[in-house]
Short mmCIF file of C-alpha atoms in Angstrom, two decimals:
data_model
loop_
_atom_site.label_atom_id
_atom_site.label_comp_id
_atom_site.label_asym_id
_atom_site.label_seq_id
_atom_site.Cartn_x
_atom_site.Cartn_y
_atom_site.Cartn_z
CA MET A 25 0.19 0.01 0.17
CA SER A 26 2.31 2.59 -1.26
CA GLU A 27 0.00 5.53 -2.18
CA ARG A 28 -1.13 6.28 1.26
CA ARG A 29 -2.82 9.74 2.59
CA ASP A 30 -4.94 11.41 0.34
CA ASP A 31 -6.05 14.76 1.85
CA GLU A 32 -9.94 14.07 1.54
CA ASN A 33 -11.76 14.56 4.63
CA ARG A 34 -8.59 14.46 6.85
CA ASP A 35 -10.45 16.04 9.81
CA THR A 36 -12.31 13.77 12.01
CA GLY A 37 -13.17 16.28 14.45
CA LEU A 38 -12.05 14.11 17.07
CA ASP A 39 -9.25 15.11 19.73
CA GLU A 40 -5.87 14.74 18.36
CA ARG A 41 -4.82 12.66 21.47
CA VAL A 42 -7.79 10.35 20.83
CA ILE A 43 -6.56 9.64 17.14
CA ALA A 44 -2.91 9.48 18.29
CA ALA A 45 -3.97 6.63 20.38
CA MET A 46 -5.90 4.92 17.93
CA ARG A 47 -2.96 4.77 15.77
CA SER A 48 -0.70 3.50 18.44
CA PRO A 49 0.88 0.26 17.38
CA GLU A 50 -0.44 -2.95 18.59
CA VAL A 51 1.63 -6.13 19.07
CA LEU A 52 0.22 -9.74 19.23
CA ALA A 53 1.61 -12.52 21.60
CA PRO A 54 5.61 -13.07 21.28
CA ASN A 55 4.68 -16.55 20.26
CA PHE A 56 2.30 -15.62 17.26
CA GLU A 57 4.75 -16.51 14.50
CA ALA A 58 6.18 -19.72 16.24
CA ARG A 59 2.52 -20.86 16.50
CA LEU A 60 1.93 -19.63 12.99
CA MET A 61 4.62 -21.43 11.36
CA ALA A 62 4.06 -24.52 13.27
CA GLN A 63 0.46 -24.53 11.38
CA ALA A 64 2.11 -23.95 8.18
CA ARG A 65 4.64 -26.74 8.79
CA ALA A 66 1.83 -29.20 9.45
CA GLU A 67 -0.24 -28.22 6.51
CA ILE A 68 2.96 -28.82 4.17
CA ALA A 69 3.21 -31.99 6.04
CA ARG A 70 -0.74 -33.04 5.38
CA ARG A 71 -0.14 -31.85 1.56
CA GLN A 72 2.95 -34.21 1.09
CA ALA A 73 1.24 -37.27 2.52
CA THR A 74 -1.61 -36.52 0.71
CA SER A 75 0.48 -36.50 -2.68
CA ALA A 76 2.53 -39.52 -1.36
CA ARG A 77 -0.97 -41.49 -1.26
CA ARG A 78 -2.13 -40.35 -4.63
CA ASN A 79 1.20 -40.97 -6.19
CA TRP A 80 1.16 -44.63 -4.83
CA TRP A 81 -2.26 -45.25 -6.59
CA MET A 82 -0.83 -43.55 -9.76
CA THR A 83 2.20 -45.40 -10.21
CA GLY A 84 2.61 -48.17 -12.67
CA ARG A 85 2.94 -51.60 -11.56
CA VAL A 86 3.75 -54.92 -13.05
CA PHE A 87 2.21 -58.04 -11.84
CA VAL A 88 3.46 -61.32 -12.68
CA ALA A 89 0.75 -64.04 -13.17
CA SER A 90 0.18 -67.40 -14.91
CA PRO A 91 -1.92 -67.66 -17.86
CA LEU A 92 -4.68 -69.12 -15.99
CA THR A 93 -4.78 -66.70 -13.38
CA ALA A 94 -4.52 -64.01 -15.72
CA LEU A 95 -7.63 -65.15 -17.64
CA ALA A 96 -9.66 -65.32 -14.68
CA MET A 97 -8.67 -61.86 -13.65
CA ALA A 98 -9.88 -60.45 -17.17
CA ALA A 99 -13.14 -62.36 -16.76
CA GLY A 100 -13.61 -60.86 -13.21
CA ILE A 101 -13.01 -57.34 -14.60
CA ALA A 102 -15.31 -58.05 -17.35
CA LEU A 103 -18.17 -59.34 -15.11
CA ALA A 104 -17.66 -56.11 -12.86
CA ALA A 105 -18.19 -53.53 -15.69
CA ALA A 106 -21.19 -55.58 -17.26
CA ALA A 107 -23.04 -55.51 -13.84
CA SER A 108 -22.31 -51.70 -12.98
CA THR A 109 -23.81 -51.21 -16.41
CA LEU A 110 -26.71 -53.17 -15.84
CA VAL A 111 -27.19 -51.30 -12.41
CA VAL A 112 -27.05 -47.91 -14.00
CA ALA A 113 -29.37 -48.56 -16.71
CA ARG A 114 -31.61 -50.04 -14.44
CA ARG A 115 -31.50 -46.95 -11.95
CA GLY A 116 -31.50 -44.56 -15.08
CA GLN A 117 -31.93 -40.81 -14.75
CA PRO A 118 -28.02 -39.64 -14.88
CA THR A 119 -29.10 -35.90 -15.09
CA LEU A 120 -31.30 -36.11 -12.02
CA SER A 121 -28.30 -37.27 -10.14
CA ALA A 122 -25.70 -34.65 -11.35
CA THR A 123 -28.28 -32.28 -10.07
CA ARG A 124 -28.42 -34.04 -6.79
CA ASP A 125 -24.75 -33.77 -6.50
CA THR A 126 -24.79 -30.04 -6.65
CA VAL A 127 -27.28 -29.25 -3.79
CA GLU A 128 -29.26 -31.44 -1.25
CA PHE A 129 -32.33 -30.03 0.70
CA VAL A 130 -31.79 -30.03 4.51
CA ARG A 131 -34.42 -29.74 7.12
CA PHE A 132 -33.54 -27.47 10.30
CA VAL A 133 -35.65 -27.93 13.05
CA LEU A 134 -35.51 -26.58 16.76
CA VAL A 135 -37.81 -27.31 19.43
CA ASP A 136 -38.27 -24.40 21.71
CA SER A 137 -41.98 -23.68 22.93
CA THR A 138 -40.85 -20.33 24.43
CA ALA A 139 -39.26 -18.80 21.42
CA ARG A 140 -40.86 -15.96 19.59
CA SER A 141 -38.76 -16.10 16.43
CA VAL A 142 -36.09 -18.56 15.47
CA SER A 143 -33.62 -18.13 12.75
CA VAL A 144 -30.67 -20.31 11.55
CA VAL A 145 -27.30 -18.74 10.66
CA GLY A 146 -24.33 -20.41 9.00
CA ASP A 147 -21.89 -20.54 6.47
CA PHE A 148 -24.40 -20.96 3.85
CA ASN A 149 -25.86 -17.69 4.38
CA GLY A 150 -23.21 -15.59 5.64
CA TRP A 151 -24.14 -15.83 8.99
CA SER A 152 -27.02 -13.61 8.46
CA ARG A 153 -29.40 -13.56 11.21
CA ASP A 154 -32.00 -11.95 9.14
CA GLU A 155 -31.89 -14.18 6.07
CA THR A 156 -33.16 -17.55 6.94
CA PRO A 157 -36.01 -17.37 9.49
CA LEU A 158 -37.75 -21.10 10.72
CA ASN A 159 -41.43 -21.21 10.49
CA ILE A 160 -43.56 -22.72 13.12
CA ALA A 161 -44.19 -26.39 12.19
CA SER A 162 -47.60 -28.19 12.80
CA LYS A 163 -46.83 -28.86 16.35
CA PRO A 164 -46.61 -25.65 18.72
CA GLY A 165 -43.02 -24.59 19.63
CA VAL A 166 -41.33 -26.71 16.58
CA TRP A 167 -39.72 -24.45 14.51
CA SER A 168 -38.36 -25.82 10.97
CA VAL A 169 -37.14 -24.91 7.42
CA SER A 170 -35.60 -26.62 4.66
CA LEU A 171 -32.72 -25.10 2.80
CA PRO A 172 -30.84 -26.19 -0.59
CA LEU A 173 -27.31 -26.72 0.45
CA SER A 174 -23.94 -27.84 -0.99
CA PRO A 175 -22.51 -31.22 -0.36
CA GLY A 176 -19.75 -30.70 2.18
CA ARG A 177 -19.09 -29.62 5.85
CA HIS A 178 -21.33 -26.80 6.99
CA GLU A 179 -21.19 -25.20 10.18
CA TYR A 180 -24.50 -23.22 11.70
CA ALA A 181 -26.45 -22.04 14.87
CA PHE A 182 -29.91 -21.24 15.88
CA ILE A 183 -30.84 -17.49 16.72
CA VAL A 184 -33.66 -17.46 19.07
CA ASP A 185 -35.55 -14.12 19.38
CA GLY A 186 -32.89 -12.35 17.37
CA LYS A 187 -30.51 -12.36 19.76
CA ARG A 188 -29.94 -15.89 21.70
CA TRP A 189 -27.35 -18.17 20.21
CA VAL A 190 -28.09 -21.77 20.03
CA VAL A 191 -26.25 -24.68 18.95
CA ASP A 192 -28.34 -27.55 17.94
CA PRO A 193 -28.84 -30.14 20.32
CA ALA A 194 -29.24 -32.76 17.80
CA SER A 195 -26.08 -32.31 16.20
CA ILE A 196 -22.11 -32.19 16.45
CA ALA A 197 -20.59 -29.04 18.42
CA ALA A 198 -17.43 -27.57 17.11
CA SER A 199 -15.44 -24.45 18.20
CA ASP A 200 -14.45 -22.54 15.35
CA GLU A 201 -10.89 -20.68 15.09
CA PHE A 202 -12.43 -17.95 17.49
CA GLY A 203 -13.44 -20.35 20.12
CA THR A 204 -17.21 -19.83 19.20
CA GLU A 205 -19.05 -23.10 19.36
CA SER A 206 -21.41 -24.14 16.72
CA SER A 207 -22.76 -27.24 15.05
CA VAL A 208 -21.40 -29.06 12.43
CA LEU A 209 -23.66 -30.59 9.34
CA LEU A 210 -22.03 -33.17 7.00
CA VAL A 211 -24.09 -33.08 3.77
CA ALA A 212 -23.36 -36.13 1.52
CA PRO A 213 -23.98 -35.98 -2.07
CA ALA A 214 -26.91 -37.91 -3.25
CA SER A 215 -26.17 -41.35 -4.41
CA ILE A 216 -27.09 -42.60 -7.87
CA GLY A 217 -30.95 -43.46 -7.72
CA ALA A 218 -31.31 -42.28 -4.20
CA SER A 219 -35.02 -41.19 -3.20
CA MET B 27 17.96 -5.85 -0.43
CA SER B 28 15.00 -7.69 0.52
CA GLN B 29 13.06 -10.17 -1.72
CA PRO B 30 10.22 -8.65 -3.50
CA ASP B 31 6.68 -10.14 -2.83
CA ARG B 32 6.61 -11.49 -6.09
CA GLU B 33 9.67 -13.80 -5.10
CA LEU B 34 8.33 -14.87 -1.73
CA VAL B 35 4.91 -15.72 -2.87
CA SER B 36 6.34 -17.92 -5.59
CA GLY B 37 8.27 -19.71 -2.78
CA VAL B 38 4.96 -20.14 -0.85
CA ARG B 39 3.29 -21.70 -3.64
CA ALA B 40 6.26 -24.37 -4.06
CA GLY B 41 5.67 -24.96 -0.06
CA ASP B 42 8.80 -22.99 1.11
CA VAL B 43 7.85 -22.12 4.93
CA ALA B 44 10.51 -19.79 5.08
CA ALA B 45 9.30 -17.71 2.27
CA PHE B 46 5.88 -17.57 4.14
CA GLY B 47 7.70 -16.47 7.48
CA ALA B 48 9.30 -13.66 5.43
CA LEU B 49 6.08 -12.58 4.27
CA VAL B 50 4.52 -12.90 7.83
CA ALA B 51 7.37 -10.61 9.25
CA ARG B 52 6.55 -8.01 6.53
CA TYR B 53 3.12 -7.57 6.89
CA ARG B 54 2.15 -8.69 10.46
CA ASP B 55 2.67 -5.33 12.30
CA ALA B 56 0.71 -3.37 9.36
CA TYR B 57 -2.29 -5.18 9.64
CA THR B 58 -2.34 -6.30 13.37
CA ARG B 59 -3.62 -2.69 14.38
CA PHE B 60 -6.52 -3.02 12.16
CA ALA B 61 -7.43 -6.33 13.55
CA VAL B 62 -6.83 -5.29 17.28
CA ARG B 63 -9.09 -1.89 16.52
CA MET B 64 -11.83 -3.98 14.88
CA THR B 65 -12.20 -6.79 17.34
CA GLY B 66 -11.33 -4.74 20.33
CA SER B 67 -8.90 -6.75 21.83
CA THR B 68 -5.24 -8.15 21.10
CA LEU B 69 -6.30 -11.92 22.02
CA ASP B 70 -8.91 -12.12 19.41
CA ALA B 71 -6.93 -10.29 17.09
CA ASP B 72 -4.28 -12.88 17.67
CA ASP B 73 -7.00 -15.58 16.68
CA VAL B 74 -8.28 -13.67 13.50
CA MET B 75 -4.66 -13.10 12.46
CA GLN B 76 -3.86 -16.77 12.73
CA SER B 77 -6.80 -17.45 10.70
CA VAL B 78 -6.04 -14.55 8.01
CA TRP B 79 -2.37 -16.09 7.53
CA MET B 80 -3.45 -19.64 7.31
CA ARG B 81 -6.12 -18.74 4.86
CA ALA B 82 -3.38 -16.61 2.87
CA PHE B 83 -1.33 -19.85 2.75
CA ARG B 84 -3.87 -22.17 1.55
CA ASN B 85 -4.98 -20.03 -0.97
CA ILE B 86 -2.03 -18.28 -2.07
CA GLY B 87 -2.53 -19.65 -5.91
CA SER B 88 -5.30 -17.32 -6.08
CA CYS B 89 -3.41 -14.15 -5.25
CA LYS B 90 -3.52 -12.99 -9.20
CA ASN B 91 -0.78 -10.25 -8.87
CA PRO B 92 1.71 -11.39 -6.43
CA ASP B 93 3.43 -7.67 -6.50
CA ARG B 94 0.35 -6.60 -4.99
CA PHE B 95 0.23 -9.12 -2.50
CA GLY B 96 -0.44 -6.47 0.54
CA ALA B 97 -3.57 -5.51 -1.01
CA TRP B 98 -4.88 -9.13 -1.49
CA LEU B 99 -3.94 -9.69 1.88
CA TYR B 100 -5.81 -6.67 3.33
CA GLN B 101 -8.86 -8.31 1.82
CA ILE B 102 -8.32 -11.31 3.70
CA VAL B 103 -8.01 -9.44 6.88
CA VAL B 104 -11.19 -7.24 6.48
CA ASN B 105 -13.16 -10.50 5.52
CA GLU B 106 -11.90 -12.44 8.66
CA CYS B 107 -12.47 -9.29 10.87
CA ARG B 108 -16.09 -8.93 9.42
CA THR B 109 -16.84 -12.94 9.94
CA PHE B 110 -15.44 -12.58 13.39
CA THR B 111 -17.63 -9.37 14.48
CA THR B 112 -20.65 -10.82 13.03
CA ARG B 113 -20.36 -14.04 14.88
CA ARG B 114 -19.52 -12.63 18.08
CA ALA B 115 -22.30 -10.11 17.83
CA LEU B 116 -24.71 -13.07 17.24
CA ARG B 117 -23.30 -15.27 20.15
CA ASP B 118 -22.81 -12.74 22.52
CA ASN B 119 -25.73 -10.35 21.93
CA ARG B 120 -23.46 -7.47 22.33
CA PHE B 121 -25.79 -4.87 21.35
CA VAL B 122 -25.36 -1.77 23.33
CA ASP B 123 -28.35 -0.17 24.32
CA ASP B 124 -27.03 3.12 25.69
CA PRO B 125 -23.51 3.15 25.25
CA SER B 126 -23.02 6.56 26.78
CA GLU B 127 -23.72 5.23 30.21
CA THR B 128 -20.99 2.57 30.14
CA LEU B 129 -18.46 5.57 28.88
CA ALA B 130 -19.55 7.76 31.51
CA ALA B 131 -18.87 4.83 33.94
CA LEU B 132 -15.37 4.43 32.70
CA GLN B 133 -14.36 7.99 32.76
CA VAL B 134 -14.13 7.45 36.70
CA ALA B 135 -10.99 5.77 36.18
CA GLU B 136 -7.68 7.36 35.62
CA PRO B 137 -7.92 9.33 32.23
CA ASP B 138 -4.81 8.05 30.85
CA VAL B 139 -5.50 4.28 31.50
CA ALA B 140 -8.96 4.51 30.59
CA LEU B 141 -8.71 6.17 27.27
CA ARG B 142 -7.76 3.04 25.17
CA ASP B 143 -10.87 1.43 26.77
CA GLU B 144 -13.07 4.43 25.93
CA ILE B 145 -11.62 4.11 22.50
CA ARG B 146 -12.37 0.39 22.29
CA ARG B 147 -15.90 0.77 23.46
CA ALA B 148 -16.69 3.58 21.47
CA LEU B 149 -15.47 1.72 18.27
CA GLU B 150 -17.41 -1.20 19.31
CA CYS B 151 -20.65 0.91 19.63
CA LEU B 152 -20.17 1.69 15.89
CA PRO B 153 -21.99 -0.53 13.27
CA ALA B 154 -19.47 -2.59 11.98
CA ASP B 155 -19.44 -1.31 8.45
CA GLN B 156 -19.19 2.24 9.88
CA ARG B 157 -16.07 1.17 12.14
CA GLU B 158 -14.29 -0.61 9.44
CA ALA B 159 -14.43 2.37 6.84
CA PHE B 160 -13.59 4.71 9.94
CA VAL B 161 -10.28 2.77 10.90
CA LEU B 162 -9.37 2.09 7.47
CA LYS B 163 -9.56 5.65 6.50
CA HIS B 164 -8.44 7.53 9.67
CA VAL B 165 -6.23 5.09 11.42
CA GLU B 166 -4.79 3.12 8.79
CA GLU B 167 -4.95 6.31 6.74
CA LEU B 168 -5.59 4.63 3.40
CA SER B 169 -7.01 6.31 0.33
CA TYR B 170 -10.80 6.14 -0.73
CA ASP B 171 -9.84 4.33 -3.60
CA GLN B 172 -7.84 2.13 -1.62
CA ILE B 173 -10.66 1.28 0.88
CA ALA B 174 -13.09 0.51 -2.12
CA GLU B 175 -10.57 -1.86 -3.52
CA ILE B 176 -10.08 -3.61 -0.36
CA THR B 177 -13.66 -3.63 0.69
CA GLY B 178 -15.67 -3.97 -2.25
CA VAL B 179 -17.71 -0.87 -1.38
CA GLY B 180 -18.22 2.21 -3.20
CA VAL B 181 -16.67 5.41 -2.43
CA SER B 182 -19.81 7.38 -2.00
CA ALA B 183 -20.73 4.66 0.47
CA LEU B 184 -17.62 4.69 2.14
CA LYS B 185 -17.42 8.52 2.57
CA MET B 186 -21.07 8.31 4.20
CA ARG B 187 -19.92 5.71 6.67
CA VAL B 188 -16.88 7.26 7.65
CA SER B 189 -18.63 10.69 8.15
CA ARG B 190 -21.26 8.84 10.14
CA ALA B 191 -18.78 7.11 12.52
CA CYS B 192 -16.80 10.61 12.92
CA GLU B 193 -20.24 12.15 14.03
CA ARG B 194 -21.11 9.31 16.40
CA LEU B 195 -17.45 8.90 17.85
CA ARG B 196 -17.50 12.84 18.71
CA GLU B 197 -20.45 12.21 20.70
CA LEU B 198 -19.37 9.08 22.15
CA LEU B 199 -15.70 10.48 23.28
CA GLU B 200 -16.98 14.33 23.92
CA GLY B 201 -15.53 15.15 27.05
CA VAL B 202 -12.86 12.61 27.36
CA TYR B 203 -10.46 15.30 27.96
CA HIS B 204 -12.36 17.84 30.09
CA GLU B 205 -9.71 18.55 32.79
#
């Protein structure tokens, strides 16, 4: 950021000492960098381990087998291919399957008989407390909403009466990097032909 | 002469942790103050900045212009601070009904000791978008064009936010120096 300080609206109308205090430098914990570097090294190690596993599968290998064994293996592979084709043909609708792979409908439910309003916040709606209200279901105190979510891991929580943060009692809880507890939802891609 | 950002970014992409360390050393102090002003505490800022740097490390491939790594990183800092403040506000219900009462109570403490707390509380009383615009403009002393690039918000909207933030801060901090 080289071209700092334009002259527009420099005057805040605040006391100079207040501005000076605001601009005073801040220092983080002395071990900040050490912790960060440890995380970075762990990340590199994970990547290398993943890469090594991938390479193992991608590396060409030579198998030595008798003619009879080779014939049996070829027959087995052909049978497996034929069976999988049969299964796909029977279940059909590959287009529907592709659509399901991109989004899944998930129903969020919270039971709270004292709540006047409930909304769900999560990574899928930018943690906006106004975006996704839950509706009263058929039974009193049962709040629910269905949302289309992409497959993968999602974090969420309920907001009761616009201000109370409630983790889902029916789900796994996890703390984020800031120590905030929220609920975790794992959305699996739909399998072919699932209802 | 220090290595340019472009070379360090290239090193990080190749998995060079030392290059990452050099970038951290170069930019750490510059963005820490912003994170502290936005979160209100060095402990929270520490968490945010750890998250910022790891996000930068994992996504360094998406830094399209490595010569402007600092501007790219600033966007991550701003986004992480937004996420933090949004989630904290929801979790803690940190909505202050009458901040002037809290500030008045603080002023009975020693002025020098209380000043930083008063400033922190006053900044916390601002809506997050106004606080962000104010800090970038008047604490970090960036131009409106730079702020617009980092935040993705238009210049006229930013000017409005800064103006409102200044007005509110003047009210909140009025009488801090009344000796």
